[in-house]
């Protein structure tokens, strides 16, 4: 049973359909009937510059999985039951949680970035920056689990906006609880990120937590308030762990190197709901592949399941140029950094998901073919 049909859940279904074909029955639960794919917006982060929707029914047909439009609200691990919101009790041999994370606003008074820079309050701030109406804009994020790249992408986008406008001399500052910018990639990358920000004139305040923005002052902890005309904050993330699954205080689930949930037998957690601190499509997919391999091996597929040992990757766009980040977070082999070109061939900047990426390509192609034949007709 796979719970959640986001990137991680879909990747798990596709991977199991491949590794364990004919050995397992697949059942996917999600209250939504379709998967909505919306490229997050700062530059070209997903490598796919358009949104689309995909009916889960079609996914079921593609990989012989049964689909249930229901949420799983609890687990009874002793009786191996997943309990649905409808009251139905689903028995499982292996259970994968891919329930993602929920975004909550984090800094009172600030504009929250919900994933699209061209929407809502964030777009207004960028427009005012372009019009030269703002002297100082701060970009910040809360402590805890989160998505760190958009913070820097937004600040660099603001630099580009200010460059086009009357507000050319506006100050842009990143205020972050990190002890160094993008430290999750490793110290080499953090050092280069600091140099890049400095070169582009982005000011940096590290080691502080934003509290609230009021009367033109961003209150931070620790330290003195920071004067600003506008503040954009990333949301706080909360994991979507159902009842009966051990979770940390923010709802994230601890897992081992095979994506197995600590303390529960035959239960896995993959994607944003896991407590791995870097939240990204490629990471979610990798965790799903690792879980699928572990399950396929148990089902007798004759494979040696891999351990989760990801390389973190990201792209920052600055002044029309892409800067490619890579690292393992702990500088094993001292290999984190930022380079001018992708370090693993042209696809490295794009979402790398073994099964999900080809599915996205196929859907985009099918849609293009349909449009072309409609135009011909
Ligand atoms: C602001 C922001 C910007 C981002 N930008 C990027 C980016 O540029 N590039 C990138 O790679 N990543 C980006 N990410 C991260 C990326 O979106 C996630 O890592 C990825 O979507 C995780 O996929 P998932 O399948 O774990 O979760 P989700 O995509 O959230 O899917 C979870 C699914 O579970 C279902 N579900 C939830 N609860 C239940 C339940 N109880 N029962 C059944 N189903 C349930 C939901 O309906 C949903 O379909 C960004 C994230 C944020 C917050």
CSV table of N, CA, C and O in Angstrom, one decimal, residues 128-186:
chain,number,residue,atom,x,y,z
A,128,UNK,N,7.2,46.5,-7.0
A,128,UNK,CA,7.5,47.8,-6.3
A,128,UNK,C,9.0,48.0,-6.3
A,128,UNK,O,9.5,49.1,-6.4
A,129,UNK,N,9.8,46.9,-6.2
A,129,UNK,CA,11.2,47.0,-6.3
A,129,UNK,C,11.6,47.5,-7.6
A,129,UNK,O,12.5,48.4,-7.8
A,130,UNK,N,11.0,46.9,-8.7
A,130,UNK,CA,11.3,47.3,-10.0
A,130,UNK,C,11.0,48.8,-10.2
A,130,UNK,O,11.7,49.5,-10.9
A,131,UNK,N,9.9,49.3,-9.6
A,131,UNK,CA,9.4,50.7,-9.8
A,131,UNK,C,10.3,51.6,-8.9
A,131,UNK,O,10.0,52.8,-8.9
A,132,UNK,N,11.2,51.1,-8.2
A,132,UNK,CA,12.1,52.0,-7.4
A,132,UNK,C,11.4,52.4,-6.1
A,132,UNK,O,11.8,53.4,-5.5
A,133,UNK,N,10.3,51.8,-5.7
A,133,UNK,CA,9.6,52.2,-4.5
A,133,UNK,C,10.2,51.7,-3.2
A,133,UNK,O,9.7,52.0,-2.1
A,134,UNK,N,11.1,50.7,-3.2
A,134,UNK,CA,11.6,50.1,-2.0
A,134,UNK,C,13.1,50.3,-1.9
A,134,UNK,O,13.8,50.0,-2.8
A,135,UNK,N,13.5,50.7,-0.7
A,135,UNK,CA,14.9,50.9,-0.5
A,135,UNK,C,15.6,49.7,0.1
A,135,UNK,O,16.8,49.5,-0.1
A,136,UNK,N,14.9,48.8,0.8
A,136,UNK,CA,15.6,47.6,1.4
A,136,UNK,C,14.6,46.5,1.5
A,136,UNK,O,13.5,46.6,2.1
A,137,UNK,N,14.9,45.4,0.8
A,137,UNK,CA,14.0,44.2,0.9
A,137,UNK,C,14.8,43.0,1.5
A,137,UNK,O,15.9,42.8,1.2
A,138,UNK,N,14.1,42.4,2.5
A,138,UNK,CA,14.8,41.2,3.2
A,138,UNK,C,14.1,39.9,2.8
A,138,UNK,O,12.9,39.9,2.7
A,139,UNK,N,14.9,38.9,2.5
A,139,UNK,CA,14.4,37.6,2.3
A,139,UNK,C,14.8,36.7,3.4
A,139,UNK,O,16.0,36.7,3.8
A,140,UNK,N,13.9,35.9,4.0
A,140,UNK,CA,14.2,35.1,5.2
A,140,UNK,C,13.5,33.8,5.2
A,140,UNK,O,12.6,33.6,4.4
A,141,UNK,N,13.9,32.9,6.1
A,141,UNK,CA,13.3,31.7,6.3
A,141,UNK,C,13.3,31.2,7.8
A,141,UNK,O,14.2,31.6,8.5
A,142,UNK,N,12.3,30.4,8.2
A,142,UNK,CA,12.3,30.0,9.6
A,142,UNK,C,13.3,28.9,9.8
A,142,UNK,O,13.8,28.3,8.8
A,143,UNK,N,13.6,28.6,11.1
A,143,UNK,CA,14.5,27.5,11.4
A,143,UNK,C,13.7,26.2,11.2
A,143,UNK,O,12.5,26.2,11.1
A,144,UNK,N,14.4,25.1,11.2
A,144,UNK,CA,13.7,23.8,11.1
A,144,UNK,C,13.7,23.2,9.7
A,144,UNK,O,14.4,23.7,8.8
A,145,UNK,N,12.8,22.3,9.4
A,145,UNK,CA,12.7,21.7,8.1
A,145,UNK,C,12.3,22.7,7.1
A,145,UNK,O,11.4,23.5,7.4
A,146,UNK,N,12.8,22.7,5.9
A,146,UNK,CA,12.4,23.7,5.0
A,146,UNK,C,13.0,23.5,3.6
A,146,UNK,O,13.6,22.5,3.4
A,147,UNK,N,12.8,24.5,2.8
A,147,UNK,CA,13.3,24.4,1.5
A,147,UNK,C,14.2,25.6,1.3
A,147,UNK,O,13.7,26.7,1.1
A,148,UNK,N,15.5,25.4,1.3
A,148,UNK,CA,16.4,26.5,1.5
A,148,UNK,C,16.7,27.2,0.1
A,148,UNK,O,16.9,28.4,0.1
A,149,UNK,N,16.7,26.5,-1.0
A,149,UNK,CA,17.1,27.1,-2.3
A,149,UNK,C,16.3,28.3,-2.7
A,149,UNK,O,16.8,29.3,-3.1
A,150,UNK,N,14.9,28.2,-2.5
A,150,UNK,CA,14.1,29.4,-3.0
A,150,UNK,C,14.5,30.7,-2.3
A,150,UNK,O,14.4,31.8,-2.8
A,151,UNK,N,15.1,30.6,-1.0
A,151,UNK,CA,15.5,31.8,-0.3
A,151,UNK,C,16.5,32.5,-1.2
A,151,UNK,O,16.4,33.8,-1.4
A,152,UNK,N,17.5,31.8,-1.6
A,152,UNK,CA,18.6,32.4,-2.4
A,152,UNK,C,18.2,32.7,-3.8
A,152,UNK,O,18.5,33.8,-4.4
A,153,UNK,N,17.3,31.9,-4.4
A,153,UNK,CA,16.8,32.1,-5.7
A,153,UNK,C,16.0,33.5,-5.8
A,153,UNK,O,16.2,34.3,-6.7
A,154,UNK,N,15.2,33.7,-4.7
A,154,UNK,CA,14.4,34.9,-4.6
A,154,UNK,C,15.3,36.1,-4.5
A,154,UNK,O,15.0,37.1,-5.1
A,155,UNK,N,16.3,36.0,-3.6
A,155,UNK,CA,17.2,37.2,-3.4
A,155,UNK,C,17.9,37.5,-4.7
A,155,UNK,O,18.0,38.7,-5.1
A,156,UNK,N,18.3,36.5,-5.5
A,156,UNK,CA,19.0,36.7,-6.7
A,156,UNK,C,18.0,37.3,-7.8
A,156,UNK,O,18.4,38.1,-8.6
A,157,UNK,N,16.8,36.8,-7.7
A,157,UNK,CA,15.8,37.3,-8.6
A,157,UNK,C,15.6,38.8,-8.3
A,157,UNK,O,15.4,39.7,-9.3
A,158,UNK,N,15.5,39.2,-7.0
A,158,UNK,CA,15.4,40.6,-6.6
A,158,UNK,C,16.5,41.4,-7.1
A,158,UNK,O,16.3,42.6,-7.6
A,159,UNK,N,17.7,40.9,-7.1
A,159,UNK,CA,18.9,41.6,-7.7
A,159,UNK,C,18.7,41.9,-9.1
A,159,UNK,O,18.9,43.1,-9.6
A,160,UNK,N,18.1,40.9,-9.9
A,160,UNK,CA,17.9,41.1,-11.3
A,160,UNK,C,16.8,42.2,-11.5
A,160,UNK,O,16.9,43.1,-12.4
A,161,UNK,N,15.8,42.1,-10.7
A,161,UNK,CA,14.7,43.1,-10.8
A,161,UNK,C,15.1,44.5,-10.5
A,161,UNK,O,14.8,45.5,-11.2
A,162,UNK,N,16.0,44.7,-9.5
A,162,UNK,CA,16.4,46.0,-9.1
A,162,UNK,C,17.3,46.6,-10.2
A,162,UNK,O,17.3,47.7,-10.5
A,163,UNK,N,18.1,45.6,-10.9
A,163,UNK,CA,19.0,46.1,-11.9
A,163,UNK,C,18.2,46.7,-13.1
A,163,UNK,O,18.8,47.5,-13.9
A,164,UNK,N,16.9,46.3,-13.3
A,164,UNK,CA,16.2,46.8,-14.4
A,164,UNK,C,15.5,48.1,-14.1
A,164,UNK,O,14.6,48.5,-14.9
A,165,UNK,N,15.7,48.7,-13.0
A,165,UNK,CA,14.7,49.7,-12.6
A,165,UNK,C,15.3,50.9,-12.0
A,165,UNK,O,16.5,51.1,-11.8
A,166,UNK,N,14.4,51.8,-11.6
A,166,UNK,CA,14.8,53.0,-10.8
A,166,UNK,C,15.3,52.6,-9.5
A,166,UNK,O,16.0,53.4,-8.8
A,167,UNK,N,15.0,51.4,-9.0
A,167,UNK,CA,15.5,51.0,-7.7
A,167,UNK,C,16.8,50.3,-7.7
A,167,UNK,O,17.1,49.5,-6.8
A,168,UNK,N,17.7,50.7,-8.6
A,168,UNK,CA,18.9,50.0,-8.8
A,168,UNK,C,19.8,50.0,-7.6
A,168,UNK,O,20.6,49.1,-7.4
A,169,UNK,N,19.6,51.0,-6.7
A,169,UNK,CA,20.5,51.0,-5.5
A,169,UNK,C,19.8,50.4,-4.3
A,169,UNK,O,20.2,50.6,-3.2
A,170,UNK,N,18.6,49.8,-4.5
A,170,UNK,CA,17.9,49.2,-3.4
A,170,UNK,C,18.8,48.1,-2.7
A,170,UNK,O,19.5,47.4,-3.4
A,171,UNK,N,18.7,48.0,-1.4
A,171,UNK,CA,19.5,46.9,-0.7
A,171,UNK,C,18.7,45.6,-0.7
A,171,UNK,O,17.4,45.6,-0.5
A,172,UNK,N,19.4,44.5,-0.9
A,172,UNK,CA,18.7,43.2,-0.8
A,172,UNK,C,19.5,42.4,0.3
A,172,UNK,O,20.7,42.3,0.2
A,173,UNK,N,18.8,41.9,1.3
A,173,UNK,CA,19.5,41.2,2.4
A,173,UNK,C,18.8,39.8,2.6
A,173,UNK,O,17.6,39.7,2.5
A,174,UNK,N,19.7,38.8,2.8
A,174,UNK,CA,19.2,37.5,3.2
A,174,UNK,C,19.4,37.3,4.7
A,174,UNK,O,20.5,37.5,5.2
A,175,UNK,N,18.4,37.0,5.4
A,175,UNK,CA,18.5,36.8,6.9
A,175,UNK,C,18.1,35.3,7.1
A,175,UNK,O,17.0,34.9,6.8
A,176,UNK,N,19.1,34.6,7.7
A,176,UNK,CA,18.9,33.1,7.7
A,176,UNK,C,19.4,32.5,9.0
A,176,UNK,O,20.4,32.9,9.6
A,177,UNK,N,18.7,31.4,9.5
A,177,UNK,CA,19.1,30.7,10.7
A,177,UNK,C,20.4,29.9,10.4
A,177,UNK,O,21.0,29.4,11.4
A,178,UNK,N,20.7,29.7,9.2
A,178,UNK,CA,21.9,28.9,8.8
A,178,UNK,C,23.1,29.6,9.4
A,178,UNK,O,23.2,30.8,9.5
A,179,UNK,N,24.2,28.8,9.7
A,179,UNK,CA,25.4,29.5,10.1
A,179,UNK,C,26.2,29.9,8.9
A,179,UNK,O,27.1,30.8,9.0
A,180,UNK,N,26.0,29.4,7.7
A,180,UNK,CA,26.6,29.9,6.5
A,180,UNK,C,25.6,29.6,5.4
A,180,UNK,O,24.7,28.7,5.5
A,181,UNK,N,25.6,30.4,4.3
A,181,UNK,CA,24.6,30.3,3.3
A,181,UNK,C,24.7,28.9,2.6
A,181,UNK,O,25.8,28.5,2.2
A,182,UNK,N,23.5,28.3,2.4
A,182,UNK,CA,23.4,27.0,1.8
A,182,UNK,C,24.4,25.9,2.4
A,182,UNK,O,24.9,25.1,1.7
A,183,UNK,N,24.5,26.0,3.7
A,183,UNK,CA,25.5,25.1,4.4
A,183,UNK,C,25.1,23.6,4.2
A,183,UNK,O,25.9,22.7,4.4
A,184,UNK,N,23.8,23.4,3.9
A,184,UNK,CA,23.4,22.0,3.8
A,184,UNK,C,24.2,21.2,2.7
A,184,UNK,O,24.3,20.0,2.7
A,185,UNK,N,24.7,22.0,1.7
A,185,UNK,CA,25.4,21.4,0.6
A,185,UNK,C,26.8,21.0,1.1
A,185,UNK,O,27.5,20.1,0.5
A,186,UNK,N,27.3,21.6,2.1
A,186,UNK,CA,28.7,21.4,2.6
A,186,UNK,C,29.5,22.7,2.7
A,186,UNK,O,29.1,23.7,2.1
